[in-house]
PDB file of C-alpha atoms and ligand atoms in Angstrom:
ATOM      1  CA  PHE B   1      18.249 -25.570  11.131  1.00 65.00           C
ATOM      2  CA  GLN B   2      15.721 -24.233   8.619  1.00 67.00           C
ATOM      3  CA  PRO B   3      17.317 -21.362   6.485  1.00 77.00           C
ATOM      4  CA  LYS B   4      15.104 -18.178   6.758  1.00 95.00           C
ATOM      5  CA  LEU B   5      12.429 -18.179   3.883  1.00 97.00           C
ATOM      6  CA  LEU B   6      13.553 -14.684   2.537  1.00 98.00           C
ATOM      7  CA  ALA B   7      17.368 -14.816   3.719  1.00 97.00           C
ATOM      8  CA  GLY B   8      19.157 -12.244   1.145  1.00 96.00           C
ATOM      9  CA  ARG B   9      16.049 -11.102  -0.656  1.00 98.00           C
ATOM     10  CA  LYS B  10      15.358  -7.174  -0.980  1.00 98.00           C
ATOM     11  CA  LEU B  11      11.482  -6.247  -0.136  1.00 98.00           C
ATOM     12  CA  LEU B  12      10.311  -2.844  -0.787  1.00 99.00           C
ATOM     13  CA  ILE B  13       6.812  -2.269   0.882  1.00 99.00           C
ATOM     14  CA  THR B  14       4.047   0.586   1.085  1.00 98.00           C
ATOM     15  CA  ALA B  15       1.893   1.178   4.102  1.00 98.00           C
ATOM     16  CA  GLY B  16      -0.550   3.227   5.442  1.00 98.00           C
ATOM     17  CA  PRO B  17      -2.557   5.889   4.226  1.00 98.00           C
ATOM     18  CA  THR B  18      -1.370   9.415   2.225  1.00 98.00           C
ATOM     19  CA  PHE B  19      -2.544  12.519   3.098  1.00 98.00           C
ATOM     20  CA  GLU B  20      -3.309  15.075   0.434  1.00 98.00           C
ATOM     21  CA  ALA B  21      -3.108  18.815   1.984  1.00 98.00           C
ATOM     22  CA  LEU B  22      -6.067  21.236   0.880  1.00 97.00           C
ATOM     23  CA  ASP B  23      -3.913  24.015   3.272  1.00 97.00           C
ATOM     24  CA  PRO B  24      -1.685  23.968   5.929  1.00 97.00           C
ATOM     25  CA  VAL B  25      -4.047  22.316   8.447  1.00 97.00           C
ATOM     26  CA  ARG B  26      -6.153  20.298   6.373  1.00 97.00           C
ATOM     27  CA  GLY B  27      -6.298  17.318   4.199  1.00 97.00           C
ATOM     28  CA  ILE B  28      -7.741  14.356   2.730  1.00 97.00           C
ATOM     29  CA  THR B  29      -6.828  10.885   3.687  1.00 97.00           C
ATOM     30  CA  ASN B  30      -8.374   7.585   4.512  1.00 95.00           C
ATOM     31  CA  LEU B  31      -8.970   5.130   7.004  1.00 92.00           C
ATOM     32  CA  SER B  32      -5.838   3.046   6.717  1.00 93.00           C
ATOM     33  CA  SER B  33      -4.201   2.101  10.098  1.00 94.00           C
ATOM     34  CA  GLY B  34      -0.766   0.968   8.000  1.00 96.00           C
ATOM     35  CA  LYS B  35      -1.171  -2.381  10.467  1.00 96.00           C
ATOM     36  CA  MET B  36      -1.382  -5.167   7.605  1.00 96.00           C
ATOM     37  CA  GLY B  37       1.761  -3.650   5.879  1.00 97.00           C
ATOM     38  CA  PHE B  38       3.713  -3.180   9.139  1.00 98.00           C
ATOM     39  CA  ALA B  39       3.116  -6.700   9.955  1.00 98.00           C
ATOM     40  CA  ILE B  40       4.007  -7.963   6.417  1.00 98.00           C
ATOM     41  CA  ALA B  41       7.235  -5.396   6.688  1.00 98.00           C
ATOM     42  CA  ARG B  42       8.017  -7.374  10.034  1.00 98.00           C
ATOM     43  CA  ALA B  43       7.237 -10.959   9.044  1.00 98.00           C
ATOM     44  CA  ALA B  44       9.464 -10.253   5.956  1.00 98.00           C
ATOM     45  CA  ALA B  45      12.200  -8.921   8.046  1.00 98.00           C
ATOM     46  CA  GLU B  46      11.794 -11.896  10.273  1.00 98.00           C
ATOM     47  CA  ALA B  47      12.022 -14.077   7.448  1.00 98.00           C
ATOM     48  CA  GLY B  48      16.054 -13.011   6.498  1.00 98.00           C
ATOM     49  CA  ALA B  49      14.620  -9.815   4.183  1.00 98.00           C
ATOM     50  CA  ALA B  50      16.054  -6.738   3.813  1.00 98.00           C
ATOM     51  CA  VAL B  51      13.182  -4.687   4.197  1.00 98.00           C
ATOM     52  CA  THR B  52      12.556  -1.038   3.174  1.00 99.00           C
ATOM     53  CA  LEU B  53       9.304   0.304   4.327  1.00 99.00           C
ATOM     54  CA  VAL B  54       7.540   3.554   2.848  1.00 99.00           C
ATOM     55  CA  ALA B  55       5.040   4.492   5.286  1.00 98.00           C
ATOM     56  CA  GLY B  56       2.298   7.112   4.800  1.00 98.00           C
ATOM     57  CA  PRO B  57       1.062   8.842   8.107  1.00 98.00           C
ATOM     58  CA  VAL B  58       0.757   6.587  10.474  1.00 98.00           C
ATOM     59  CA  HIS B  59       0.762   5.481  14.498  1.00 96.00           C
ATOM     60  CA  LEU B  60       2.769   2.514  14.470  1.00 98.00           C
ATOM     61  CA  PRO B  61       6.387   1.602  15.681  1.00 98.00           C
ATOM     62  CA  THR B  62       9.070   0.513  13.115  1.00 98.00           C
ATOM     63  CA  PRO B  63       9.390  -3.046  13.123  1.00 98.00           C
ATOM     64  CA  ARG B  64      13.013  -4.161  13.945  1.00 98.00           C
ATOM     65  CA  HIS B  65      15.780  -4.424  11.157  1.00 98.00           C
ATOM     66  CA  VAL B  66      13.437  -2.144   8.753  1.00 98.00           C
ATOM     67  CA  ARG B  67      14.716   0.644   7.151  1.00 98.00           C
ATOM     68  CA  ARG B  68      11.614   2.984   7.070  1.00 98.00           C
ATOM     69  CA  ILE B  69      11.093   6.244   5.182  1.00 98.00           C
ATOM     70  CA  ASP B  70       8.013   8.455   5.966  1.00 98.00           C
ATOM     71  CA  VAL B  71       6.129  10.349   3.310  1.00 98.00           C
ATOM     72  CA  GLN B  72       2.720  12.107   3.403  1.00 98.00           C
ATOM     73  CA  SER B  73       1.596  12.556   0.147  1.00 98.00           C
ATOM     74  CA  ALA B  74       0.897  10.195  -2.829  1.00 98.00           C
ATOM     75  CA  GLN B  75       3.406  12.350  -4.994  1.00 98.00           C
ATOM     76  CA  GLN B  76       5.834  11.875  -2.038  1.00 98.00           C
ATOM     77  CA  MET B  77       5.495   8.148  -1.900  1.00 99.00           C
ATOM     78  CA  PHE B  78       5.651   7.902  -5.308  1.00 98.00           C
ATOM     79  CA  ASP B  79       8.887  10.016  -5.380  1.00 98.00           C
ATOM     80  CA  ALA B  80      10.534   7.452  -2.534  1.00 98.00           C
ATOM     81  CA  VAL B  81       9.586   4.438  -4.072  1.00 98.00           C
ATOM     82  CA  LEU B  82      10.580   4.769  -7.822  1.00 98.00           C
ATOM     83  CA  PRO B  83      14.143   5.129  -7.461  1.00 98.00           C
ATOM     84  CA  LEU B  84      14.263   2.183  -4.739  1.00 98.00           C
ATOM     85  CA  ALA B  85      12.319  -0.241  -6.829  1.00 98.00           C
ATOM     86  CA  ALA B  86      15.304  -1.135  -9.117  1.00 97.00           C
ATOM     87  CA  GLN B  87      17.252  -2.279  -6.282  1.00 97.00           C
ATOM     88  CA  HIS B  88      14.256  -4.826  -4.764  1.00 98.00           C
ATOM     89  CA  GLU B  89      13.578  -8.028  -6.198  1.00 98.00           C
ATOM     90  CA  LEU B  90      10.013  -7.952  -4.542  1.00 98.00           C
ATOM     91  CA  PHE B  91       7.686  -5.155  -4.151  1.00 99.00           C
ATOM     92  CA  VAL B  92       4.436  -5.355  -1.942  1.00 99.00           C
ATOM     93  CA  ALA B  93       2.065  -2.387  -2.122  1.00 98.00           C
ATOM     94  CA  THR B  94      -0.242  -2.271   1.004  1.00 98.00           C
ATOM     95  CA  ALA B  95      -0.465   1.572   1.105  1.00 98.00           C
ATOM     96  CA  ALA B  96      -4.172   2.655   0.460  1.00 97.00           C
ATOM     97  CA  VAL B  97      -3.013   5.642  -1.852  1.00 98.00           C
ATOM     98  CA  ALA B  98      -5.055   8.811  -2.178  1.00 98.00           C
ATOM     99  CA  ASP B  99      -6.534   8.670  -6.206  1.00 97.00           C
ATOM    100  CA  TRP B 100      -7.098  12.179  -6.233  1.00 98.00           C
ATOM    101  CA  ARG B 101      -5.088  15.507  -4.617  1.00 98.00           C
ATOM    102  CA  PRO B 102      -6.019  18.842  -4.722  1.00 97.00           C
ATOM    103  CA  LEU B 103      -4.522  20.422  -7.683  1.00 96.00           C
ATOM    104  CA  ALA B 104      -3.407  23.238  -5.909  1.00 94.00           C
ATOM    105  CA  ALA B 105      -3.298  23.576  -1.764  1.00 95.00           C
ATOM    106  CA  SER B 106      -3.516  26.983  -0.523  1.00 96.00           C
ATOM    107  CA  ALA B 107      -0.508  28.209   1.470  1.00 97.00           C
ATOM    108  CA  HIS B 108      -2.528  29.780   3.941  1.00 97.00           C
ATOM    109  CA  LYS B 109      -5.324  28.437   6.119  1.00 97.00           C
ATOM    110  CA  ILE B 110      -8.631  28.876   4.154  1.00 96.00           C
ATOM    111  CA  LYS B 111     -11.248  31.335   5.838  1.00 95.00           C
ATOM    112  CA  LYS B 112     -14.614  31.682   6.193  1.00 93.00           C
ATOM    113  CA  ASP B 113     -15.882  34.528   4.119  1.00 92.00           C
ATOM    114  CA  PRO B 114     -18.857  36.361   5.500  1.00 94.00           C
ATOM    115  CA  SER B 115     -18.972  39.025   2.718  1.00 94.00           C
ATOM    116  CA  GLN B 116     -19.191  35.933   0.568  1.00 90.00           C
ATOM    117  CA  GLY B 117     -21.920  34.341   2.522  1.00 93.00           C
ATOM    118  CA  ASN B 118     -19.588  31.956   4.199  1.00 93.00           C
ATOM    119  CA  ARG B 119     -19.645  29.975   0.647  1.00 93.00           C
ATOM    120  CA  PRO B 120     -17.934  26.798   0.812  1.00 93.00           C
ATOM    121  CA  PRO B 121     -14.280  26.493  -1.160  1.00 92.00           C
ATOM    122  CA  ALA B 122     -14.580  24.487  -4.195  1.00 92.00           C
ATOM    123  CA  PHE B 123     -11.458  22.323  -5.005  1.00 94.00           C
ATOM    124  CA  GLU B 124     -10.508  21.018  -8.199  1.00 97.00           C
ATOM    125  CA  MET B 125      -8.877  17.746  -8.023  1.00 97.00           C
ATOM    126  CA  THR B 126      -6.214  15.844 -10.265  1.00 98.00           C
ATOM    127  CA  GLU B 127      -5.095  11.967 -10.502  1.00 98.00           C
ATOM    128  CA  ASN B 128      -2.201  10.805  -8.256  1.00 98.00           C
ATOM    129  CA  PRO B 129       0.217   8.813  -9.996  1.00 98.00           C
ATOM    130  CA  ASP B 130      -0.579   4.857  -9.297  1.00 98.00           C
ATOM    131  CA  ILE B 131       2.732   3.810  -7.724  1.00 98.00           C
ATOM    132  CA  LEU B 132       2.153  -0.305  -7.899  1.00 98.00           C
ATOM    133  CA  ALA B 133       0.972  -0.020 -11.739  1.00 98.00           C
ATOM    134  CA  SER B 134       4.552   2.625 -12.641  1.00 98.00           C
ATOM    135  CA  VAL B 135       6.612   0.105 -10.694  1.00 98.00           C
ATOM    136  CA  ALA B 136       5.084  -2.883 -12.439  1.00 98.00           C
ATOM    137  CA  ALA B 137       5.877  -0.942 -15.549  1.00 98.00           C
ATOM    138  CA  LEU B 138       9.440  -0.439 -15.047  1.00 98.00           C
ATOM    139  CA  PRO B 139      11.409  -2.102 -17.958  1.00 97.00           C
ATOM    140  CA  ALA B 140      13.185  -5.439 -17.343  1.00 94.00           C
ATOM    141  CA  GLY B 141      16.447  -5.228 -15.047  1.00 94.00           C
ATOM    142  CA  GLN B 142      14.487  -2.403 -13.057  1.00 97.00           C
ATOM    143  CA  ARG B 143      11.375  -4.052 -12.119  1.00 98.00           C
ATOM    144  CA  PRO B 144      10.953  -5.960  -9.328  1.00 98.00           C
ATOM    145  CA  ARG B 145      10.778 -10.009 -10.449  1.00 97.00           C
ATOM    146  CA  LEU B 146       7.370  -9.904  -7.824  1.00 98.00           C
ATOM    147  CA  CYS B 147       4.899  -6.965  -7.696  1.00 98.00           C
ATOM    148  CA  VAL B 148       1.645  -7.673  -5.080  1.00 98.00           C
ATOM    149  CA  GLY B 149      -0.863  -5.466  -5.130  1.00 98.00           C
ATOM    150  CA  PHE B 150      -3.870  -4.984  -2.114  1.00 97.00           C
ATOM    151  CA  ALA B 151      -7.510  -4.730  -2.892  1.00 94.00           C
ATOM    152  CA  ALA B 152     -10.175  -3.271  -0.660  1.00 87.00           C
ATOM    153  CA  GLU B 153     -13.818  -3.745  -2.410  1.00 82.00           C
ATOM    154  CA  SER B 154     -16.872  -3.453  -0.712  1.00 77.00           C
ATOM    155  CA  GLN B 155     -18.414  -6.049  -3.583  1.00 85.00           C
ATOM    156  CA  ASP B 156     -17.233  -8.566  -6.112  1.00 92.00           C
ATOM    157  CA  LEU B 157     -13.765  -8.958  -4.492  1.00 92.00           C
ATOM    158  CA  ALA B 158     -12.801 -11.607  -6.843  1.00 94.00           C
ATOM    159  CA  ARG B 159     -13.694 -10.191 -10.124  1.00 95.00           C
ATOM    160  CA  HIS B 160     -12.291  -6.662  -9.124  1.00 95.00           C
ATOM    161  CA  GLY B 161      -8.994  -8.422  -7.812  1.00 96.00           C
ATOM    162  CA  ARG B 162      -8.557 -10.223 -10.871  1.00 96.00           C
ATOM    163  CA  ASP B 163      -9.366  -7.187 -13.247  1.00 96.00           C
ATOM    164  CA  LYS B 164      -6.316  -5.409 -10.901  1.00 97.00           C
ATOM    165  CA  LEU B 165      -4.202  -8.169 -11.581  1.00 98.00           C
ATOM    166  CA  LEU B 166      -4.434  -7.831 -15.085  1.00 98.00           C
ATOM    167  CA  ARG B 167      -4.764  -3.989 -15.223  1.00 98.00           C
ATOM    168  CA  LYS B 168      -1.687  -3.652 -13.214  1.00 98.00           C
ATOM    169  CA  LYS B 169       0.107  -6.362 -14.691  1.00 98.00           C
ATOM    170  CA  VAL B 170       1.296  -7.626 -11.183  1.00 98.00           C
ATOM    171  CA  GLU B 171       1.958 -11.308 -10.362  1.00 98.00           C
ATOM    172  CA  LEU B 172      -0.298 -11.338  -7.019  1.00 98.00           C
ATOM    173  CA  VAL B 173      -3.139  -9.577  -5.807  1.00 98.00           C
ATOM    174  CA  VAL B 174      -4.450  -9.621  -2.021  1.00 97.00           C
ATOM    175  CA  GLY B 175      -7.956  -9.155  -1.237  1.00 96.00           C
ATOM    176  CA  ASN B 176      -8.965  -7.822   2.023  1.00 92.00           C
ATOM    177  CA  ILE B 177     -12.131  -9.922   2.355  1.00 90.00           C
ATOM    178  CA  GLY B 178     -14.645  -7.722   4.331  1.00 72.00           C
ATOM    179  CA  PRO B 179     -16.198  -6.194   6.444  1.00 75.00           C
ATOM    180  CA  ALA B 180     -13.777  -3.139   6.308  1.00 72.00           C
ATOM    181  CA  THR B 181     -10.313  -4.252   8.280  1.00 69.00           C
ATOM    182  CA  PHE B 182      -9.353  -0.699   9.184  1.00 77.00           C
ATOM    183  CA  GLY B 183      -7.392  -0.639  12.269  1.00 79.00           C
ATOM    184  CA  ARG B 184      -8.706  -4.198  13.637  1.00 84.00           C
ATOM    185  CA  ASP B 185      -5.840  -6.496  14.216  1.00 87.00           C
ATOM    186  CA  ASP B 186      -7.399  -9.574  12.070  1.00 89.00           C
ATOM    187  CA  ASN B 187      -8.451 -10.063   8.569  1.00 91.00           C
ATOM    188  CA  ALA B 188      -9.254 -12.568   6.298  1.00 93.00           C
ATOM    189  CA  LEU B 189      -7.345 -12.399   2.562  1.00 95.00           C
ATOM    190  CA  LEU B 190      -8.128 -13.969  -1.028  1.00 96.00           C
ATOM    191  CA  LEU B 191      -4.898 -14.561  -2.842  1.00 97.00           C
ATOM    192  CA  ILE B 192      -5.485 -14.058  -6.592  1.00 97.00           C
ATOM    193  CA  ASP B 193      -2.454 -14.751  -9.165  1.00 97.00           C
ATOM    194  CA  ALA B 194      -2.939 -16.135 -12.902  1.00 95.00           C
ATOM    195  CA  GLU B 195      -3.405 -19.913 -11.862  1.00 95.00           C
ATOM    196  CA  GLY B 196      -7.038 -19.050  -9.507  1.00 95.00           C
ATOM    197  CA  GLU B 197      -7.691 -18.169  -5.994  1.00 96.00           C
ATOM    198  CA  ARG B 198      -6.727 -19.068  -2.324  1.00 96.00           C
ATOM    199  CA  GLU B 199      -8.397 -17.769   1.037  1.00 96.00           C
ATOM    200  CA  LEU B 200      -6.265 -17.206   3.885  1.00 96.00           C
ATOM    201  CA  PRO B 201      -9.226 -17.643   7.018  1.00 96.00           C
ATOM    202  CA  ARG B 202      -9.487 -14.828   9.503  1.00 94.00           C
ATOM    203  CA  ALA B 203      -6.694 -14.563  11.850  1.00 95.00           C
ATOM    204  CA  ASP B 204      -4.507 -12.010  13.425  1.00 95.00           C
ATOM    205  CA  LYS B 205      -2.592  -9.919  10.747  1.00 95.00           C
ATOM    206  CA  LEU B 206       0.817 -10.814  11.795  1.00 97.00           C
ATOM    207  CA  SER B 207       0.028 -14.267  11.251  1.00 97.00           C
ATOM    208  CA  LEU B 208      -1.290 -13.740   7.718  1.00 97.00           C
ATOM    209  CA  ALA B 209       1.721 -11.802   7.369  1.00 98.00           C
ATOM    210  CA  ARG B 210       3.844 -15.118   7.830  1.00 98.00           C
ATOM    211  CA  GLN B 211       1.328 -16.598   5.515  1.00 98.00           C
ATOM    212  CA  LEU B 212       1.809 -14.261   2.682  1.00 98.00           C
ATOM    213  CA  VAL B 213       5.483 -14.098   3.201  1.00 98.00           C
ATOM    214  CA  ALA B 214       5.481 -17.704   2.806  1.00 97.00           C
ATOM    215  CA  GLU B 215       3.306 -17.626  -0.406  1.00 97.00           C
ATOM    216  CA  ILE B 216       6.087 -14.841  -2.005  1.00 98.00           C
ATOM    217  CA  ALA B 217       9.087 -17.287  -0.694  1.00 97.00           C
ATOM    218  CA  ARG B 218       7.695 -19.896  -2.528  1.00 96.00           C
ATOM    219  CA  ARG B 219       7.407 -17.986  -5.765  1.00 94.00           C
ATOM    220  CA  VAL B 220      10.917 -16.577  -5.866  1.00 92.00           C
TER     221      VAL B 220
HETATM  222  O1  LIG F 301      -7.970  -0.279  -6.963  1.00 67.71           O
HETATM  223  P1  LIG F 301      -6.663   0.604  -6.183  1.00 67.71           P
HETATM  224  O2  LIG F 301      -5.862   1.588  -7.698  1.00 67.71           O
HETATM  225  O3  LIG F 301      -6.726   0.844  -5.229  1.00 67.71           O
HETATM  226  O4  LIG F 301      -5.599  -0.807  -6.172  1.00 67.71           O
HETATM  227  C1  LIG F 301      -5.127  -0.785  -5.214  1.00 67.71           C
HETATM  228  C2  LIG F 301      -3.766  -1.339  -4.949  1.00 67.71           C
HETATM  229  O5  LIG F 301      -2.685  -0.446  -5.757  1.00 67.71           O
HETATM  230  C3  LIG F 301      -3.036  -1.674  -3.676  1.00 67.71           C
HETATM  231  O6  LIG F 301      -1.773  -2.318  -3.674  1.00 67.71           O
HETATM  232  C4  LIG F 301      -2.413  -0.159  -3.760  1.00 67.71           C
HETATM  233  O7  LIG F 301      -1.342  -0.068  -2.671  1.00 67.71           O
HETATM  234  C5  LIG F 301      -1.988   0.356  -5.138  1.00 67.71           C
HETATM  235  N1  LIG F 301      -2.049   1.920  -5.463  1.00 67.71           N
HETATM  236  C6  LIG F 301      -0.846   2.335  -5.756  1.00 67.71           C
HETATM  237  N2  LIG F 301      -1.037   3.740  -6.420  1.00 67.71           N
HETATM  238  C7  LIG F 301      -2.041   4.379  -6.336  1.00 67.71           C
HETATM  239  C8  LIG F 301      -3.020   3.526  -5.907  1.00 67.71           C
HETATM  240  C9  LIG F 301      -3.206   2.403  -5.331  1.00 67.71           C
HETATM  241  O8  LIG F 301       0.168   1.885  -5.640  1.00 67.71           O
HETATM  242  N3  LIG F 301      -1.975   5.567  -6.663  1.00 67.71           N
END
């Protein structure tokens, strides 16, 4: 009999893109499919953890035994995650959160205006809250013991990943080793922590998720 790796642990995870509305029918988003995050949620639940998954707009079924909360925007994701963080000892941020949102979404569909020569609209943007950094900055007693961030970079993954580790004050950063993994079923990961770096070679996302869950279990 092998006890489950995360039995009795509570894990909170964000996944998918966020959607920042411009008007009732349009918005800004990104190409995250949510597959990596959903695979980690599944692997953690299989390992015995009580998993809460806060998901942006994705087309994926909820893994078994996972509590799922659906959100659209980064602000909604922040508002869902922050009050839950204190109840979870593990936090994994896989969501591809939009860095900016339009300062004010239009209440009505923005129309072309021939009297203005169909001049394209200009949107003033404002910064979204950093969910991972905010959770990692919670005071002791409310902060999950282990905070894990993800990094998708087009270059210098190790350097940018280490920079994220220090800037966001998290215990582990997981880098997506290129090429872009959006929507794919496989990935390769670079684990970056205070000690050093370790590569998880290319494999399907569920098998990588299981390796990552084992890595998380080793640390708690
Ligand atoms: O460099 P970047 O800020 O995109 O860092 C990515 C990591 O931070 C990911 O783990 C992502 O889920 C998290 N993040 C977040 N909230 C943001 C931006 C990024 O939780 N607003």
